[in-house]
Short mmCIF file of C-alpha atoms in Angstrom, two decimals:
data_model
loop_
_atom_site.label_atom_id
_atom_site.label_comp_id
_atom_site.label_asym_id
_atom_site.label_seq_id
_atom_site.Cartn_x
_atom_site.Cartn_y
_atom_site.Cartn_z
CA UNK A 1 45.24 184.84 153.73
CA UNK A 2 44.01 184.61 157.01
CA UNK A 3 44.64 181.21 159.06
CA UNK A 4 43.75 179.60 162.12
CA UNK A 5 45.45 176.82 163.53
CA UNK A 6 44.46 174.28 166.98
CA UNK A 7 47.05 172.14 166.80
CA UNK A 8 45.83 169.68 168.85
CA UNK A 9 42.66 167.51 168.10
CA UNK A 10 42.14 165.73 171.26
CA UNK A 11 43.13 167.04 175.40
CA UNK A 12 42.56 165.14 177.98
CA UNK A 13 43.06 166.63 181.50
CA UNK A 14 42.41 165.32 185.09
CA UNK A 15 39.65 167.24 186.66
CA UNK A 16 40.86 169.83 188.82
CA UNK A 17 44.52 170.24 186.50
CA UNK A 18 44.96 173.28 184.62
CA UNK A 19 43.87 173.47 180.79
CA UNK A 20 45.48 175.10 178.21
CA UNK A 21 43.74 175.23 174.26
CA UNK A 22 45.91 176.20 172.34
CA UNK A 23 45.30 178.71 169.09
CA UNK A 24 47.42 180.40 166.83
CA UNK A 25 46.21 182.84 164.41
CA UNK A 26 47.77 184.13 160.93
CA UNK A 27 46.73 187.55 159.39
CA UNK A 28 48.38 190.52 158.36
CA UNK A 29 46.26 193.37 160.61
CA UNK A 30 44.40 193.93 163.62
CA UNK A 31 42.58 190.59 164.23
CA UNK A 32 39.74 190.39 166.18
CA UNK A 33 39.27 186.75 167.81
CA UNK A 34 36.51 184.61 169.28
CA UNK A 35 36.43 181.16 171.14
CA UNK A 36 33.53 179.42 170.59
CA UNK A 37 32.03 176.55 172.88
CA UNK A 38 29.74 173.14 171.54
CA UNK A 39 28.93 171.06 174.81
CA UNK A 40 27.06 167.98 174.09
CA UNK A 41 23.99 167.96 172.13
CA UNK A 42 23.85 171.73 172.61
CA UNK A 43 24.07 174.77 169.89
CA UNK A 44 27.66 176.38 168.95
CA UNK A 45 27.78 179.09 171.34
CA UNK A 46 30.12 182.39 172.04
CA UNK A 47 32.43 181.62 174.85
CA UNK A 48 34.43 184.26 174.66
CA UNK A 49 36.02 187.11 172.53
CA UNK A 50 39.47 189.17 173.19
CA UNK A 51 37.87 192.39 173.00
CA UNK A 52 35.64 191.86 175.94
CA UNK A 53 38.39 190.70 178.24
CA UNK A 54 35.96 188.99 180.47
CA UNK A 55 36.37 185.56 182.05
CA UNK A 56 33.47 183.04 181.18
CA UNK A 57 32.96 179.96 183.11
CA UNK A 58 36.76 180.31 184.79
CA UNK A 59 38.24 180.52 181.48
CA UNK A 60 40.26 183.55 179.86
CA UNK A 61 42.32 184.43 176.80
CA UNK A 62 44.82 186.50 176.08
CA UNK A 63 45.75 188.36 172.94
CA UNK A 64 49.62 187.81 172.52
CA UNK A 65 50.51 189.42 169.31
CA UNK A 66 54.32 189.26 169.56
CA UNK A 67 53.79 185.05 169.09
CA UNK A 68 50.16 185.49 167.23
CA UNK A 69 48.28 183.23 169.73
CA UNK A 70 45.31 183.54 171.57
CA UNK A 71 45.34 180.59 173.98
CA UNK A 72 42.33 179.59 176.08
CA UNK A 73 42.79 179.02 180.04
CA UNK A 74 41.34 177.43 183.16
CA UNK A 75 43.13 177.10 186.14
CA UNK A 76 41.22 173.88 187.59
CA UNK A 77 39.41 171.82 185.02
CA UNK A 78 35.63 170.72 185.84
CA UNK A 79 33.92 167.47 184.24
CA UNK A 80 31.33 170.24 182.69
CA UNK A 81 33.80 171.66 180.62
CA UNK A 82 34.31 168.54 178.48
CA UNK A 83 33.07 169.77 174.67
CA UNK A 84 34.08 170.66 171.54
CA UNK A 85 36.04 174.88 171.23
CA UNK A 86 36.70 176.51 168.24
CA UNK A 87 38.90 179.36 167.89
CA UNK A 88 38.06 182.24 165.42
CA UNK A 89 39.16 185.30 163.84
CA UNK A 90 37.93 187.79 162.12
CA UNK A 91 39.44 189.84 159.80
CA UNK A 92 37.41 192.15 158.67
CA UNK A 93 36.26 192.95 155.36
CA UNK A 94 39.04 192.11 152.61
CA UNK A 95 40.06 194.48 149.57
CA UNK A 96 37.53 192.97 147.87
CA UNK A 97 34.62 193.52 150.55
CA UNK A 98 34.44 190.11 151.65
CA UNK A 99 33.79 189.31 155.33
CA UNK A 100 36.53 187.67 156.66
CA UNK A 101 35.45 185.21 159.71
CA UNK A 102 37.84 182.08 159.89
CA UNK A 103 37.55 179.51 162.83
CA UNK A 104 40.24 176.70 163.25
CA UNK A 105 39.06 172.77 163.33
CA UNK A 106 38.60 172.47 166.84
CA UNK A 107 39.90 170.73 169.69
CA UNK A 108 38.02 168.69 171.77
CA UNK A 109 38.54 168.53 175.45
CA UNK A 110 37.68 165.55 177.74
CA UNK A 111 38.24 165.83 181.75
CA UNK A 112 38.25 162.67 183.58
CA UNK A 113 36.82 162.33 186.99
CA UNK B 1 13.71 177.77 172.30
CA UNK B 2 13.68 180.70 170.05
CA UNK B 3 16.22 182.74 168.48
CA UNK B 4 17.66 180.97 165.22
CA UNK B 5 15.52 177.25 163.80
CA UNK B 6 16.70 174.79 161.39
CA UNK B 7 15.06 172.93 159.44
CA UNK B 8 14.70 169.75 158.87
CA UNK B 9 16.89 168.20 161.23
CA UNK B 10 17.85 165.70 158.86
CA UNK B 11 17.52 165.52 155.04
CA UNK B 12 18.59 162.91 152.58
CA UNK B 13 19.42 163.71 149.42
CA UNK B 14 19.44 161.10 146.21
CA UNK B 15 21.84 161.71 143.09
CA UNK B 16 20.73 164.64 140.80
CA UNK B 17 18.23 166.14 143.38
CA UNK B 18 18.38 169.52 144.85
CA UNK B 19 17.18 170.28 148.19
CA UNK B 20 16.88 173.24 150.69
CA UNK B 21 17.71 173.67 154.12
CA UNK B 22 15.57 176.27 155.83
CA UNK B 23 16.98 179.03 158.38
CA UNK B 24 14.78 180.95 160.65
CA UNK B 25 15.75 184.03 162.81
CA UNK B 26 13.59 186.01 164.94
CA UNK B 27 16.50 187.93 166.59
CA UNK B 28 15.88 190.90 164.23
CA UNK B 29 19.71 190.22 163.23
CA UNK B 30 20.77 191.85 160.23
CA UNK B 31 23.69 188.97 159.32
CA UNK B 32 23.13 185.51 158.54
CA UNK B 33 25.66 182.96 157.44
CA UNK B 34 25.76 179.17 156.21
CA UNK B 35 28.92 176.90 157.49
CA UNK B 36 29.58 173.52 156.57
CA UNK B 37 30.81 171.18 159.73
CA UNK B 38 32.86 168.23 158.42
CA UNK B 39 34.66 166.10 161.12
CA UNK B 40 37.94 167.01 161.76
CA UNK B 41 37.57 169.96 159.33
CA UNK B 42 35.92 172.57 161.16
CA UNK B 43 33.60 175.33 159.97
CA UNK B 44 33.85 176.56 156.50
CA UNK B 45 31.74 179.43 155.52
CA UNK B 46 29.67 178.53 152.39
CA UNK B 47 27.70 182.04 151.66
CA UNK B 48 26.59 184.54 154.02
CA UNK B 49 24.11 187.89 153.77
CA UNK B 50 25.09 191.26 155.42
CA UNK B 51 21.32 192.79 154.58
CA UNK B 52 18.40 191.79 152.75
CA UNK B 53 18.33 190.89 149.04
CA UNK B 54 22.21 190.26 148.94
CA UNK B 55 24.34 188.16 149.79
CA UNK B 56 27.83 187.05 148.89
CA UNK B 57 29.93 183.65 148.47
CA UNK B 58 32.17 182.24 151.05
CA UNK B 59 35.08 179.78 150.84
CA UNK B 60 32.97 176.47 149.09
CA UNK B 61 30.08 178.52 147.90
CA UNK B 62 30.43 176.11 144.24
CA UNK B 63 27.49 173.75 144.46
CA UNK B 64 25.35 176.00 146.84
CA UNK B 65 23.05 179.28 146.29
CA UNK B 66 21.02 181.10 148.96
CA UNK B 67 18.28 183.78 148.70
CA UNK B 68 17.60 186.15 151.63
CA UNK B 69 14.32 187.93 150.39
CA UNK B 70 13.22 188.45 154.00
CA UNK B 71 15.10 189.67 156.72
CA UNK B 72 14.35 186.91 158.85
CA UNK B 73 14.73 183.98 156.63
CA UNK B 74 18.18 182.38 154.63
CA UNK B 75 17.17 179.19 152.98
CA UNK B 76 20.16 177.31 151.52
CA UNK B 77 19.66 174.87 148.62
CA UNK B 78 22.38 172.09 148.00
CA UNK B 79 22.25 171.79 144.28
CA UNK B 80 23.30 168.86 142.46
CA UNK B 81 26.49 170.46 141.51
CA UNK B 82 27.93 169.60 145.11
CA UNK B 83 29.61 166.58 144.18
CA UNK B 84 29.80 165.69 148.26
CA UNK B 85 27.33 167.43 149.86
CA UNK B 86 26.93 164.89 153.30
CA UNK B 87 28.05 167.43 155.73
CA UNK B 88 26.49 169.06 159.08
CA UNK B 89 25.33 172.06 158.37
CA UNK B 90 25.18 175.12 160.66
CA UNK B 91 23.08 178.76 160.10
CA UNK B 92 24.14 181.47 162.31
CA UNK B 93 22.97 185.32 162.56
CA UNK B 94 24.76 188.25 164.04
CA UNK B 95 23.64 191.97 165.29
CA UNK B 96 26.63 193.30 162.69
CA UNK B 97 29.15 192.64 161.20
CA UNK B 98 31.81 191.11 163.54
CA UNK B 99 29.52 190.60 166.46
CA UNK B 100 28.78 187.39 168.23
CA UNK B 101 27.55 185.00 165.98
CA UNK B 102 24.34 182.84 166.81
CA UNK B 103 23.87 179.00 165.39
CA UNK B 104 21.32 177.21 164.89
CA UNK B 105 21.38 173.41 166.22
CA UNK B 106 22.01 172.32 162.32
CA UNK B 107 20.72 169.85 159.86
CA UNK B 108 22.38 166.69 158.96
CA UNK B 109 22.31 165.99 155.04
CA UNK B 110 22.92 162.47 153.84
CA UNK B 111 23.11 160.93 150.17
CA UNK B 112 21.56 157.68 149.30
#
């Protein structure tokens, strides 16, 4: 079964410190994996996935497969970035058919002025 | 504000009654997919729809059906079965199959 764990609930950072979300990911194949972004009062929203290798709003993730994580990053932290991110993985359809898309139960970052 | 509409924005439920949570898309998305949001427990997928006129259960589908008789539409009905059915919940729509998913902004059901 496919798993995906944020350890940590709650971050608090110092605006302008680094961040680091942390998400490690369980499953057997070739996972495909998401971070997903809810800012106050505002829809769930993509951030970003691994695929795309972009960096959205200063932040990036890399793929590490050797230690199954897929940690989110931002060198200098902004008071904007305080929400709610959800890491997810897809994968794929299972034996059965089933889609497959898992997300963990979210950490929520607060950056103090 | 188009793209994906839920509806009503919050519902309350009484013991024994069923009710149904509407999901709009105009995105021309093939996908659609029900989550539950409980606090501290995430997103867990409930039943989503790869295509019209199926659909197929997720991880707490008991309690729950869906229809999806129109491309753009994926009502889900909390049926008296669902022993705890106060929960946030969230309809989303992608392109395909493992694309970006959309959400809607959710509906909050309550039980007197």
């Amino acid at each position: 079964a496919q798993r995906v764990t944020q350890p940590e609930k709650l971050l608090s950072v110092f605006k302008g410190a680094p961040v680091e979300l942390k998400c490690n990911y369980s499953y057997s194949g070739s996972p495909e994996l998401f971070w997903y972004v809810q800012y106050s009062r505002q829809r769930l929203q993509l951030l970003l996935r691994h695929i795309s290798r972009e960096s959205i709003k200063g932040f990036t993730a890399d793929l590490n497969k050797g230690e199954t994580s897929f940690h989110l990053k931002k060198p200098f932290a902004q008071e904007e970035d305080s929400a709610m991110y959800y890491c997810a993985l897809s994968g794929g359809y299972s034996g059965a058919g089933s889609y497959q898309l898992t997300f963990g139960k979210g950490t929520k970052l607060s950056v103090i002025p | 504000d188009g793209g994906i509409t839920q509806s009503p924005k919050y519902l309350f439920r009484k013991e024994g009654q069923n009710v149904t949570l509407s999901c709009e898309q105009n995105l021309n998305h093939d996908a659609m997919y029900w989550y539950r949001q409980d606090p501290g427990q995430g997103l867990r997928l409930i039943y989503y729809s790869q295509i019209v006129n199926d659909f197929q259960k997720g991880d707490i589908a008991e309690g729950y059906s869906v229809s999806r008789e129109k491309k753009e539409s994926f009502p889900l009905t909390v049926t008296s079965a669902q022993k705890n059915p106060t929960a946030f919940y969230l309809c989303a729509s992608s392109i395909g199959f493992n694309e970006k998913l959309f959400f809607g902004s959710g509906t909050q059901l309550s039980v007197l």
